[in-house]
Each structure stands twice: as C-alpha cells, then as structure tokens.
XYZ file of C-alpha atoms in Angstrom:
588
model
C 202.944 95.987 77.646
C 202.306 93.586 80.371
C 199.713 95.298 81.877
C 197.926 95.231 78.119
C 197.935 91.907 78.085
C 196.698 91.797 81.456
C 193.885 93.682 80.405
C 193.211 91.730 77.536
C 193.138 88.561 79.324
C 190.987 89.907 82.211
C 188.347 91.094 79.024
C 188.602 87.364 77.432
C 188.185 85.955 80.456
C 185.374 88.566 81.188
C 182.753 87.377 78.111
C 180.025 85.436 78.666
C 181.531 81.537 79.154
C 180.259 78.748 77.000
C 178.842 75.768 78.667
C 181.596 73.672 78.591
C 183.700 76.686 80.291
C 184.566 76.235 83.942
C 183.076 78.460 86.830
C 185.296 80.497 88.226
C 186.353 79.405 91.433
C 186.594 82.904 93.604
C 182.369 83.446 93.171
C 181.793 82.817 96.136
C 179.024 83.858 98.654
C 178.878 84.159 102.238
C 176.417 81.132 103.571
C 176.625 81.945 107.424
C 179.347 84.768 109.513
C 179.537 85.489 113.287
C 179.431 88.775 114.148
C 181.568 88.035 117.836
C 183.044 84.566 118.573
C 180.412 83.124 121.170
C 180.516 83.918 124.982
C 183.279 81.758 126.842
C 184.956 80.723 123.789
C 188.879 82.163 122.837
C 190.761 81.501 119.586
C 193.657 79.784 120.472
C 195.476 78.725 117.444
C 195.339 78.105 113.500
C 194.134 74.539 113.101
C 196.654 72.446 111.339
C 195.712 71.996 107.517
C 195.934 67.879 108.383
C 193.413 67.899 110.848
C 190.415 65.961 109.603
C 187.197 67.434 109.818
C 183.554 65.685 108.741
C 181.345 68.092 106.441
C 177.313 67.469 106.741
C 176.254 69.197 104.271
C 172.228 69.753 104.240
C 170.852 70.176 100.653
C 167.201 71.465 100.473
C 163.890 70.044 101.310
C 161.138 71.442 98.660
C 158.768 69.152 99.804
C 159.296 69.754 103.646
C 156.119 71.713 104.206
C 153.894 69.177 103.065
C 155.616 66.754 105.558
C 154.859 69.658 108.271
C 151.198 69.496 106.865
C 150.730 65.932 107.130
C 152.755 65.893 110.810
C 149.698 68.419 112.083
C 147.396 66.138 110.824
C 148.171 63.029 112.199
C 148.947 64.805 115.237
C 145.626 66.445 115.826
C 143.241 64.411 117.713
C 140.162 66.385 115.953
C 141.085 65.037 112.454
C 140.093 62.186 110.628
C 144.289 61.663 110.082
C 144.877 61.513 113.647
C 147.430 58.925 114.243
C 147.692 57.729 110.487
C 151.694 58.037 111.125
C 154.239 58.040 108.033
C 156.327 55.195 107.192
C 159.764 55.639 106.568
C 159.877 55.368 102.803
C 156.656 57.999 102.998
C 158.996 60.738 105.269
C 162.149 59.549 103.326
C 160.458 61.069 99.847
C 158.928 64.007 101.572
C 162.606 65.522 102.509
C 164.166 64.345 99.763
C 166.283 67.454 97.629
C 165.371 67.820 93.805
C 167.524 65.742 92.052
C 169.340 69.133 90.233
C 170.808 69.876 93.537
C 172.053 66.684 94.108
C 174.056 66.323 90.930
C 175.783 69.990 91.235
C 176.405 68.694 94.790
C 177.821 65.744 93.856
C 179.849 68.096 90.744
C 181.296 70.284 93.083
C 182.581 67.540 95.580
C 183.792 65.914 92.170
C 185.444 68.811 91.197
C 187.709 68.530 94.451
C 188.446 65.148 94.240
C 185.331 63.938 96.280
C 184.550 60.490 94.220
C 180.744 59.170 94.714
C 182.739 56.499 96.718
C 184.164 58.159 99.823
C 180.828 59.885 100.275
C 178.313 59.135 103.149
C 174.554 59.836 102.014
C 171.607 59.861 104.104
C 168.786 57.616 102.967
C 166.591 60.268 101.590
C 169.487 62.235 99.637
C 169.127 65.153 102.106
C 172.031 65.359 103.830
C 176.185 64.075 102.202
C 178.720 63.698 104.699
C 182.304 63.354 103.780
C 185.921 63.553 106.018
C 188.404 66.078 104.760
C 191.507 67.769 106.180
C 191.388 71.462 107.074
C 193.334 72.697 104.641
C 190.846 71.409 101.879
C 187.757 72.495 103.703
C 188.843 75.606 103.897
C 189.399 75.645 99.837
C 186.345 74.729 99.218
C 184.125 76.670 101.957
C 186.545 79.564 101.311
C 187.371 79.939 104.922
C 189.700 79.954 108.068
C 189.621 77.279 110.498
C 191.518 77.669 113.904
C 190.932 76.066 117.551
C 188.662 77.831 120.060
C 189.527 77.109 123.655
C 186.477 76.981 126.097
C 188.227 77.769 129.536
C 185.641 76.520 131.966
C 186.592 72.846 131.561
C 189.155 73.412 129.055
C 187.273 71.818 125.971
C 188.790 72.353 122.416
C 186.664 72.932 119.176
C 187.766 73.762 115.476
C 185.139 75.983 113.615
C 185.162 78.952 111.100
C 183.974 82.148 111.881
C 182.282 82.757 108.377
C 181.952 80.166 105.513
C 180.821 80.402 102.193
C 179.238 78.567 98.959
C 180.004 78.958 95.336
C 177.485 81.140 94.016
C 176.157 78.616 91.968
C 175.124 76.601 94.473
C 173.505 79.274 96.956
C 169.843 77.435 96.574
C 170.898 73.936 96.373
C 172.722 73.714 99.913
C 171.138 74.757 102.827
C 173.450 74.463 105.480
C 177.328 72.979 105.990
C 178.498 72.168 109.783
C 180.688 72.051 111.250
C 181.539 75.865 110.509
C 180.392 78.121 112.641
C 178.653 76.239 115.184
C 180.145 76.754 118.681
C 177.267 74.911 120.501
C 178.204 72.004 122.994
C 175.406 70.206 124.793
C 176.498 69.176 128.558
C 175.643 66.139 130.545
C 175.032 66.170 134.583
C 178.367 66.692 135.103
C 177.964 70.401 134.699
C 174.099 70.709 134.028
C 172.387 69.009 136.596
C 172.690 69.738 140.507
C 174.694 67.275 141.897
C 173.383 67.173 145.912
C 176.141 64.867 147.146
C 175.260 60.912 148.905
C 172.104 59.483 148.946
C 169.213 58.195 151.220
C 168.963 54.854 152.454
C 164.904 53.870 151.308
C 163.719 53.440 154.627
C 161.369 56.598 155.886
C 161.861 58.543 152.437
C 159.819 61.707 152.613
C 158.066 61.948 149.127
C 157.351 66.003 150.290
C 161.530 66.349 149.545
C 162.902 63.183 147.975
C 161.955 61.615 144.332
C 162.023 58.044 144.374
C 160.257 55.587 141.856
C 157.542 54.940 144.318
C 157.065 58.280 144.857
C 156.535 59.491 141.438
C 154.209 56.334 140.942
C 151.851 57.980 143.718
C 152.767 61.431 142.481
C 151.519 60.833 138.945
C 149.054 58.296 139.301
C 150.872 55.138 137.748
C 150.776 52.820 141.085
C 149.097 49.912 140.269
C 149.173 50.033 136.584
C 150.560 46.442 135.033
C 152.164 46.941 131.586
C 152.883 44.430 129.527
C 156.026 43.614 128.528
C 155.392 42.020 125.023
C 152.845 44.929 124.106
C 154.849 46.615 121.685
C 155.666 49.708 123.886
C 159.396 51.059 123.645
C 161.279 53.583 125.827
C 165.135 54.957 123.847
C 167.076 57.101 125.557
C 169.449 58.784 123.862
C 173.343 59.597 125.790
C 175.860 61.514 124.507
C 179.735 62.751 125.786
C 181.184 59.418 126.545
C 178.374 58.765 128.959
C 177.882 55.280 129.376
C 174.795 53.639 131.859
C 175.776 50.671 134.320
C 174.003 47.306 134.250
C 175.270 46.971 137.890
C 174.325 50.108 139.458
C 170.627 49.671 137.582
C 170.552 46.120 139.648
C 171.438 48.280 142.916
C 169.219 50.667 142.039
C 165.919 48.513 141.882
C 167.159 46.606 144.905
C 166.964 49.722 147.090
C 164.195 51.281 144.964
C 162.048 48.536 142.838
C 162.769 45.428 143.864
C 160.344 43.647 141.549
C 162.149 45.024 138.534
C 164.893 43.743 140.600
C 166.128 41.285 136.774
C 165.412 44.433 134.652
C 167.785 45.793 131.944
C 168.306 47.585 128.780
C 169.337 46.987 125.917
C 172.527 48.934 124.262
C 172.857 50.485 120.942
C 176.232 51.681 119.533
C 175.600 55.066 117.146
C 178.453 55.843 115.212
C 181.021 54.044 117.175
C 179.843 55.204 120.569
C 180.774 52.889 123.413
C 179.405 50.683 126.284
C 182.083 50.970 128.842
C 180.788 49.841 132.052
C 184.105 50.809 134.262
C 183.674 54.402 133.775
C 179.649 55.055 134.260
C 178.183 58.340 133.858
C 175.801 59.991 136.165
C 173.687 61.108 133.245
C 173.141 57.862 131.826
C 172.288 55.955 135.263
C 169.905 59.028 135.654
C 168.425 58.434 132.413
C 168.026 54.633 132.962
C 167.499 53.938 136.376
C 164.293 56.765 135.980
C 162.926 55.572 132.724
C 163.252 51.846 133.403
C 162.308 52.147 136.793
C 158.591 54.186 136.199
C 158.248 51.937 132.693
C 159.131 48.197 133.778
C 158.720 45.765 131.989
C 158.401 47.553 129.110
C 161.493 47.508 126.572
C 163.701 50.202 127.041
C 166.793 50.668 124.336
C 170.170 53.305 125.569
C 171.514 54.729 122.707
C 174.992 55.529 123.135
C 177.022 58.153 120.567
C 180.312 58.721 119.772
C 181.677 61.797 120.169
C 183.312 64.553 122.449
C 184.748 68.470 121.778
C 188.173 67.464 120.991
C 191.688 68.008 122.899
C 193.801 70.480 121.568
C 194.240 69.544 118.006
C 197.719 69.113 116.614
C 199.278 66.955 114.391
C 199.463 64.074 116.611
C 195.659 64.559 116.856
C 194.424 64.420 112.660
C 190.827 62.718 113.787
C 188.262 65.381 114.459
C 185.889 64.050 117.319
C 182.682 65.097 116.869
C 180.626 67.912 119.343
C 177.808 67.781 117.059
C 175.644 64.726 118.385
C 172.801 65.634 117.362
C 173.140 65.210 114.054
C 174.929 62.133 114.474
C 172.404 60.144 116.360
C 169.605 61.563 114.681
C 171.358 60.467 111.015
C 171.321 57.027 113.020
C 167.993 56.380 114.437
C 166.345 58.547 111.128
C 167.673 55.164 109.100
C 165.958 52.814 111.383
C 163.119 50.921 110.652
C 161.209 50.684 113.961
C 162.645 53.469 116.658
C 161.173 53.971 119.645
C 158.331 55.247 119.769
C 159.312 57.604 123.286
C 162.627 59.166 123.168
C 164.234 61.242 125.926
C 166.927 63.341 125.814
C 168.854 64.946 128.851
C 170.976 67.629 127.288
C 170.752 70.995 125.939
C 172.400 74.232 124.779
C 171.647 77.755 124.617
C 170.132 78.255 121.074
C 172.503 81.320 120.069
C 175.681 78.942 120.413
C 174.235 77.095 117.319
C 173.643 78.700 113.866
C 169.657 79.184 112.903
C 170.134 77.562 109.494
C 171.477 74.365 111.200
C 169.425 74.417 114.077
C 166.203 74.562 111.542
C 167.244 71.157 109.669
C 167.892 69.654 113.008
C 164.345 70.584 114.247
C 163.088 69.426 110.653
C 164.330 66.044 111.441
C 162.294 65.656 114.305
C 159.756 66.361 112.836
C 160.704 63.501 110.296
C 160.451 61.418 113.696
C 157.171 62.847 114.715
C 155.504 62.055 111.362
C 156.541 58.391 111.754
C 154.869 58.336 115.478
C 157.803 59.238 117.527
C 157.482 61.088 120.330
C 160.514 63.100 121.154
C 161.179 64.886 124.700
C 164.208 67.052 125.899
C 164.853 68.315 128.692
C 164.033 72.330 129.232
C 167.878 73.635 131.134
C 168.999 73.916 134.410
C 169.591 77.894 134.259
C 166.212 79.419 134.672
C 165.651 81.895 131.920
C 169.985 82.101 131.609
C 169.987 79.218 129.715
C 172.204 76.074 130.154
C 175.401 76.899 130.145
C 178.465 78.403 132.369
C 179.418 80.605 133.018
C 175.910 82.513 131.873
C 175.757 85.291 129.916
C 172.770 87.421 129.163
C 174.269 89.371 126.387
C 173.032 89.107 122.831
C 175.914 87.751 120.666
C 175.413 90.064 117.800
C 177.819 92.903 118.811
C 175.582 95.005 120.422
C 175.233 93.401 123.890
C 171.877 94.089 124.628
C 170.352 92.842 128.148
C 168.081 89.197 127.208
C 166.756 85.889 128.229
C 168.677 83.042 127.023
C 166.323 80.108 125.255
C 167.672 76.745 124.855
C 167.952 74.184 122.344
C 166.664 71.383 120.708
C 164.242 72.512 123.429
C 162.980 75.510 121.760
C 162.736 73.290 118.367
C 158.370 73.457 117.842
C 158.764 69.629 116.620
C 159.772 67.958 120.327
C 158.454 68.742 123.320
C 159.907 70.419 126.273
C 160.310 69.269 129.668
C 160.665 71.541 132.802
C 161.121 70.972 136.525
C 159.366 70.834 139.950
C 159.525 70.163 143.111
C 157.851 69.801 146.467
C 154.122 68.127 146.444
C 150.870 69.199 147.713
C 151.151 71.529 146.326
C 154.002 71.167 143.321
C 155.885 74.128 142.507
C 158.507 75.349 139.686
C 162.251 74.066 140.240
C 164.034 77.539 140.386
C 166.576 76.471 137.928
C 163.755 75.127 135.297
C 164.785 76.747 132.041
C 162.011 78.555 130.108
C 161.410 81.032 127.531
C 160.836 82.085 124.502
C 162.722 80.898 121.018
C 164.334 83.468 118.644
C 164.443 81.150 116.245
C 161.528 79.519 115.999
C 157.752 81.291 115.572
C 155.423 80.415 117.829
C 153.766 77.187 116.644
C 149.863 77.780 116.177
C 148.843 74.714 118.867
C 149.935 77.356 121.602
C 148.412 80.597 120.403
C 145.703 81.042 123.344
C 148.098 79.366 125.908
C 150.560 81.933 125.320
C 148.732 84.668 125.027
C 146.998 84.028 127.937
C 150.358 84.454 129.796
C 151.180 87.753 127.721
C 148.587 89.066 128.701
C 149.600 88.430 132.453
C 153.032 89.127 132.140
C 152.056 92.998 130.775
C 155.224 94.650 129.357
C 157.639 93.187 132.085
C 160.366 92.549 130.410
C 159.496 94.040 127.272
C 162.880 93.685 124.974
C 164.407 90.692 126.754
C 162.464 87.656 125.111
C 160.871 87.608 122.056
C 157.179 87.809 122.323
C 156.172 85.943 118.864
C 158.775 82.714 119.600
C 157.768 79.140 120.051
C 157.211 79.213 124.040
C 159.113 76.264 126.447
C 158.528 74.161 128.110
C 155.187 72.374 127.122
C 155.098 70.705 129.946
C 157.021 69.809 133.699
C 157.684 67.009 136.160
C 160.011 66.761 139.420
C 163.202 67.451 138.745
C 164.527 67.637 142.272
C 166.447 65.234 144.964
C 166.192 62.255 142.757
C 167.709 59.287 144.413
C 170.442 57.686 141.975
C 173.074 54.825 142.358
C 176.386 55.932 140.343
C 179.781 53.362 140.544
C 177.800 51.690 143.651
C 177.360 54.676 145.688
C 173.880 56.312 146.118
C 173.372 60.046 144.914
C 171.234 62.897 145.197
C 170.745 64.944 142.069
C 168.343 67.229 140.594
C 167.891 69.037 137.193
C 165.788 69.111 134.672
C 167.661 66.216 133.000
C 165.596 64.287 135.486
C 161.599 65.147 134.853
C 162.557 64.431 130.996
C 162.988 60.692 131.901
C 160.249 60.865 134.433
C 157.787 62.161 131.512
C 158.943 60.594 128.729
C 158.524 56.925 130.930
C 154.813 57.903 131.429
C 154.198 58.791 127.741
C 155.471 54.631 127.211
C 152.553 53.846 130.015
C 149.899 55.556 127.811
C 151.223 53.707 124.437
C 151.522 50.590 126.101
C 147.830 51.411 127.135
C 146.792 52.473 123.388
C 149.017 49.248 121.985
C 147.027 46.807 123.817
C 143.557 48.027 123.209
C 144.696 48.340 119.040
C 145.234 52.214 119.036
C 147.972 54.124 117.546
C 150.576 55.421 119.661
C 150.760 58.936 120.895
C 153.696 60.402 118.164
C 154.189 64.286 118.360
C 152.519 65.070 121.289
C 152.204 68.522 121.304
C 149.165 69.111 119.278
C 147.285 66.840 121.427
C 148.869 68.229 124.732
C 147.660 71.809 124.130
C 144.034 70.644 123.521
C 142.192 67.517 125.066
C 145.659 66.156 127.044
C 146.136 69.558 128.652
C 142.641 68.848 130.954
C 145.033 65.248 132.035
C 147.996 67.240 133.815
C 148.265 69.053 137.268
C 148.487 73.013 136.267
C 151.587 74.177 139.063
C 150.726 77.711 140.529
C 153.383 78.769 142.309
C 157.337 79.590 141.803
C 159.808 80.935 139.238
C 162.619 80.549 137.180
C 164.808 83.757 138.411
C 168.227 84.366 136.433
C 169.977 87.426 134.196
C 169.207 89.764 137.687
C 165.826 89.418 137.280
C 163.273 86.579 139.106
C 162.167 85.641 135.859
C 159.151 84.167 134.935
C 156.502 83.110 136.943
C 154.348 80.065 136.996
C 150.343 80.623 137.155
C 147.036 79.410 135.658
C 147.935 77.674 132.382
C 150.861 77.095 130.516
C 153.698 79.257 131.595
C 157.463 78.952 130.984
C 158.879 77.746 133.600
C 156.051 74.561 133.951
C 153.938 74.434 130.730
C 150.749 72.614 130.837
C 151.767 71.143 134.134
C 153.106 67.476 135.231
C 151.319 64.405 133.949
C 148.073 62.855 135.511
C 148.295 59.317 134.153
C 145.051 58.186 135.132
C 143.524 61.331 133.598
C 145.456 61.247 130.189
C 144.049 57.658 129.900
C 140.238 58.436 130.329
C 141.187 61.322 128.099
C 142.262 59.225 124.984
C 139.233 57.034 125.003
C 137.472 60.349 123.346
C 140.345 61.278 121.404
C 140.078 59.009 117.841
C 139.201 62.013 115.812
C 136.342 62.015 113.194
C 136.145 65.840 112.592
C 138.034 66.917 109.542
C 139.580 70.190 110.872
C-alpha cells in the first residue's frame, strides 16, 4: 500500500507543473568539477557549516563582444577610432546582463532568504556578491566545502571540488567563485629572487646592478622633464597584506634620486585593505620605489587590498578572508570614475590553479579597463616556462599527467599586457627565470598572428605537445628584472624578478602619456594593438638567452617577439617619435 501511494505521488508530482508550481529543488547541473585537487594542495578537513564565505556570482555579458569590437578599435592606431576611449557609463551598458537573468538571479537568492538588501551589486548588474555561511552555500550550489592545506607555507583555503546551478538558471550565470578556484597569487616573498643586502650608490656598475639612473640611460628617459600637473597617473596595485613605506621611499631617493628626494604616493584602501607602515613589504617598496622613482613628479596612487588565504578555519575563525584579489580590486577600481590610466601589477599564478570560466570574466574586465584608456601591465613569472609557483609541477591537472609548460595568469589574459625580464646590457639578454609561454585558455589574439608564427616557425616541432601552439603568446614585451637596488624597513636590498621590469615598464608607459597629455593627445589605453605594429619598431629586440624549466632549457629568445622577451624592452625616445605618426585616419 505504501509503496502505491508512493507511486502515485511520484506520478502527480511527475505532470507537467503549472506556473505558479515551484521548481524542484534537486535539478541541478554541474557548472564547473575538478578532475584532481590542484598540485600542492591536501584536503584537510570539512569546513564548518558557520564559516562565512562571499559568493561573486558573474551573470552573463550578451553585449560583451561588441565592447571587444569597440576595444580593437580604439586601440588600433590605423583606425579613425583610435583613442576614442569609452566612458564608464558607455562600458558599464556594454557588460551589462539582460535584465531576465537578473530577476531569476535575484528569485533564486530570494528563494533562500537572500533579500535585495544584503546584496552587493556591481554598477553594471554583472556581477552580485553576497556573504553566506558554508552550510547554506553548499545548499544552494549543491556542494561540499572542506579546507585545503597548502604545505609549502602552510596557507589554508576553503573551496568545493565541483559546484552546480539549478538547471534553470544554466544560461543566466556564468560563473560563481569562490568554488573551485585553488589559485593564490604570491608577492616577492616567494616569487621574486631575494639577493640579500644592497650596494652603497657610489661606483654602481649599470652592466650588473639596476638602479633608477641606470634604467634612465638604459631606456632613454634621462633628461626627460614631466610635468607634474599634466594629467599623467601611475596605480599600482598590492595585494597579501603588503603595505609600501613612506620612509624607506625617502631613503630610497636619497641614495638613488635625490631630486625626488620630497616625493610620495598617495594610498588607496580597496575593500578594507590597510596602510600599515610598521610591517612594510618588499613587494610594495619594489613596486613604489621603481615606479615613482623612473615617473617623478608624476602622480602615482598604491592601491592596497584586503585580503589573505585564510588560517585554518574553525569556529573561532567564521570570517572568510579573501585569496581572490583580483576580483576584489578590480570590482573597486571598475567603479571609479577616473583610474589610472597605467596600472602595474607584480603578482601572478599559474593559469590551471584558476577555473577557465572565472579566469575569462576576469580577463573581460580588463578589457572593461582597456576600453576606458587604461593600460594594464602584469608581470610575466619568475619560473621560466614552470610557471610561478612552488614547488613546480609540470603535470597537467586533468588526471592524466601528461609532461607541459606551465602559462601564467592574469598574464596570459589577451586584454593586459605581459611583462618579462632581462638582464645584463650591451647587449641585454633574457632573465633565466622570465616566465613565458603559451595560454590554454586563451586563443591567440589576432594583433600577434605574424609575430608568433614567425617564432613557430623557428621553434620547428620542439616541444610539440607541451604548449599549446594556437594560445595567446606571453610576454608582449620585457625590461630588467635583475639586481634591482631596494630599501626595505631601512636596510638596502638586492632583488630581482620579474615583479620588477613590470614597474620599470609600466613607469615608462606614464612618460609617453604625460608626453601625449601635454601636446592634447589621448593616452596610450590597451597597448597591445599598437605594440605589435608601429610601437614594436620603438623597443630593443633581445637576442640572446632562455627561460629553461620542466627539464628542458625552454624557450629561446631571437629576432622578434619570443616568449621569454616579447617585442623587446622599451626605447623611450623611439616610442615618442613613433606616436607623432600614429593618430590614425585609415578606417581598417
């Protein structure tokens, strides 16, 4: 008998619903799934259901490719668009969802007590964030949360090896983090070469030691005068609880440019992030003393984010801390009405740590940045073609361990460009631990069709299987990333990494658009259109060295771009006389 009525009540509840009728609430579908937890990571424990954890969840762009159509437009210095950039309200409507996928967003949250209230929207509609404990996340992304333990440096994370949607809303939500993203972007402290104390600045040898002086001869800035009021702005993003010293940036022009000697920056909290100047971070004084330094007087802003992998969670610990930066900053400076129009950023990953459908809308919104002028730089890695991280691992992550080069991200993301590493002079030469490659992610972007395939054609089939011969190609370009001279807690330092030439390039880039403000020009914006046509004939091609790693010597650089030094390390002079023919009147 009871099984009849079972029966029955499975073949009622089996008929077609009405509208009013509710959805059942086990259709669900898988959205992303790991196929191994990622290298270095162990599962250490069930995360308590109290923990708090902060969905993003990423609701479709329709409109996105037209935004990527106008971005190539303005970009290209052939077309009569070239440097018409966006405003914000112009990008803003571009990326903005349909408004049916916002409402059975907004239903669903409803439906699990998310009020319009407690929920965090981005400015275009495109991305809701909203704070929930475990135990609901996992009701609602039908899924298992539990700590990973990363035993290197014995960071914590809480993710989800699989998540999943309710079918109904399969095309209306793009991506929700954090899930199964196991990605965590490192600062100097374990990315860049730390070469122990310092020189004094008396008889510095610009053949082995990067100073500011040096890099002004290097790159053909010495002598240049920018002007401080011309509109020109350097940001510098930081990350990881690294914070840049007022004190050691006065040291640091006393030993190394002394009429900068009252220069500063100016700080800007994102999401809480801090400004604690008794705990300094090498990254940060890097990042300032470099970009300040090679662009005084010109403005330059340090952006400092919130945000760290958390301690072992537990319930003494309910606040998730956030290893997703990113996001977070770019949410941040996205909403802002005038951003810099340079940004550098120091840190990377290896793209297989983070998932592809997250890792596309963060690349999307640089290119939101691009269209409105911004020119975004990251540095390439610090682990040749192994990637960034340690311990390195040159095993795919799908289960099948196959033998390949590991790209990095944002850094592989078409939308920013890509900074590698030198070192030496007369002649420059690639930094062995410049990071270079080729994305899986991403296709290669048309601007570097004959570059590339120039080098594929030189490279033969060496390697053939361990990078992916179609993917976007990094870096675009180089700079010296070695022996930089650096004052950290009021002691001088030696460092190197690729964390440095992003800086380094990134400051000359603020030169040129000081140069372009003052004589009424548009900035430079995305510059990788223009870099891979009239700018490449500005910057010295590097020849010689390589980026070994995986057991191989990796790749080599030669004529042209290459990836371990792009296009080559900037020419300033050069790139000037350059954009005096570069207005664009052809309609291309």
């Amino acid at each position: 008998m009871v099984s009849c009525l079972l029966a029955l009540a499975f073949a009622l509840y089996s008929v077609a619903p009405s509208a009013a009728a509710p959805r059942p609430r086990h259709s669900f579908v898988v959205k992303d799934s790991l196929a191994e937890i990622p290298h270095g990571w162990i599962q250490h424990s069930p995360a308590p259901e109290h923990y708090s954890i902060k969905l993003r969840i990423g609701l479709p762009q329709p409109n996105f490719r037209s935004l990527e159509a106008q971005l190539y437009e303005i970009s290209n210095p052939n077309h009569h668009n070239y440097g018409k950039h966006l405003s914000k309200e112009q990008v803003d409507a571009l990326v903005a969802p349909h408004k049916e996928s916002t409402q059975l967003v907004d239903d669903w949250l409803e439906s699990h007590g998310l009020s319009q209230d407690v929920l965090d929207k981005s400015s275009s509609g495109d991305w809701v964030t909203v704070t929930v404990p475990v135990s609901k996340a996992e009701e609602m992304l039908d899924c298992e949360y539990h700590a990973y333990k990363h035993p290197t440096d014995d960071d914590f994370i809480v993710r989800a090896q699989s998540y999943s949607v309710p079918d109904y809303l399969q095309g209306h939500i793009d991506v929700i983090q954090p899930t199964t993203m196991f990605g965590r972007p490192k600062a100097m402290r374990s990315t860049i070469i730390n070469q122990g104390l310092g020189l004094d600045p008396l008889g510095v040898d610009c053949h082995t030691t990067a100073t500011i002086s040096c890099l002004q001869k290097l790159y053909n800035t010495e002598g240049y005068q920018p002007l401080k009021d011309s509109g020109s702005r350097l940001g510098i993003a930081g990350y990881l609880k690294e914070y840049a010293s007022y004190s050691d940036l006065k040291q640091f022009y006393e030993n190394w440019r002394p009429d900068a000697i009252n220069g500063t920056f100016d700080f800007v909290s994102v999401n809480g992030g801090l400004n604690d100047q008794s705990t300094p971070g090498g990254e940060a004084n890097l990042d300032v003393q470099y970009g300040g330094g090679i662009s005084f007087p010109l403005l330059n802003s340090y952006y400092s984010t919130a945000g760290s992998p958390p301690v072992i969670p537990d319930s003494a610990t309910p606040s998730n801390q956030s290893s997703e930066p990113y996001l977070e900053w770019l949410t941040f400076i996205l909403n802002e009405a005038n951003p810099p129009q340079v940004i550098t950023t120091s840190y990377d990953d290896n793209e297989r740590t983070v998932p592809k459908d997250y890792a596309i809308r963060v690349c999307n919104m640089f290119a939101q940045l691009g269209a409105r002028g911004v020119s975004v730089l990251f540095s390439s890695g610090d682990g040749g073609v192994a990637g960034s991280q340690t311990p390195p691992s040159c095993e795919s992550n799908d289960g099948k361990k196959a033998k390949q080069f590991i790209p990095t991200f944002p850094s592989s993301c078409p939308f920013v460009t890509s900074v590698g590493a030198t070192y030496r002079i007369e002649p420059e030469i690639a930094a062995p631990f410049s990071s270079g490659g080729f994305s899986n992610y991403f296709s290669r972007p048309e601007y570097q069709n004959g570059h590339v395939d120039s080098y594929l054609d030189f490279l033969g089939d060496t390697y053939d299987g361990m990078y992916n011969k179609s993917g976007r190609g990094t870096p675009d370009v180089s700079a010296q990333g070695q022996n930089f001279q650096v004052i950290d807690s009021g002691k001088k330092y030696s460092t190197s990494g690729a964390s440095a030439s992003a800086p380094t390039f990134a400051a000359i880039v603020s030169l040129i658009n000081d140069h372009l403000l003052r004589n009424g020009q548009a900035v430079l914006g995305f510059l990788n259109p223009w870099l891979y046509s009239i700018g490449a004939d500005g910057l010295n091609d590097i020849l010689g060295g390589s980026n070994p790693g995986c057991g191989t010597m990796g790749f080599s650089a030669t004529q042209g771009w290459d990836p371990v030094t792009g296009l080559g390390t900037p020419d300033f002079k050069k790139l000037i006389d350059l954009l005096s023919d570069s207005e664009g009147d052809d309609d291309q």
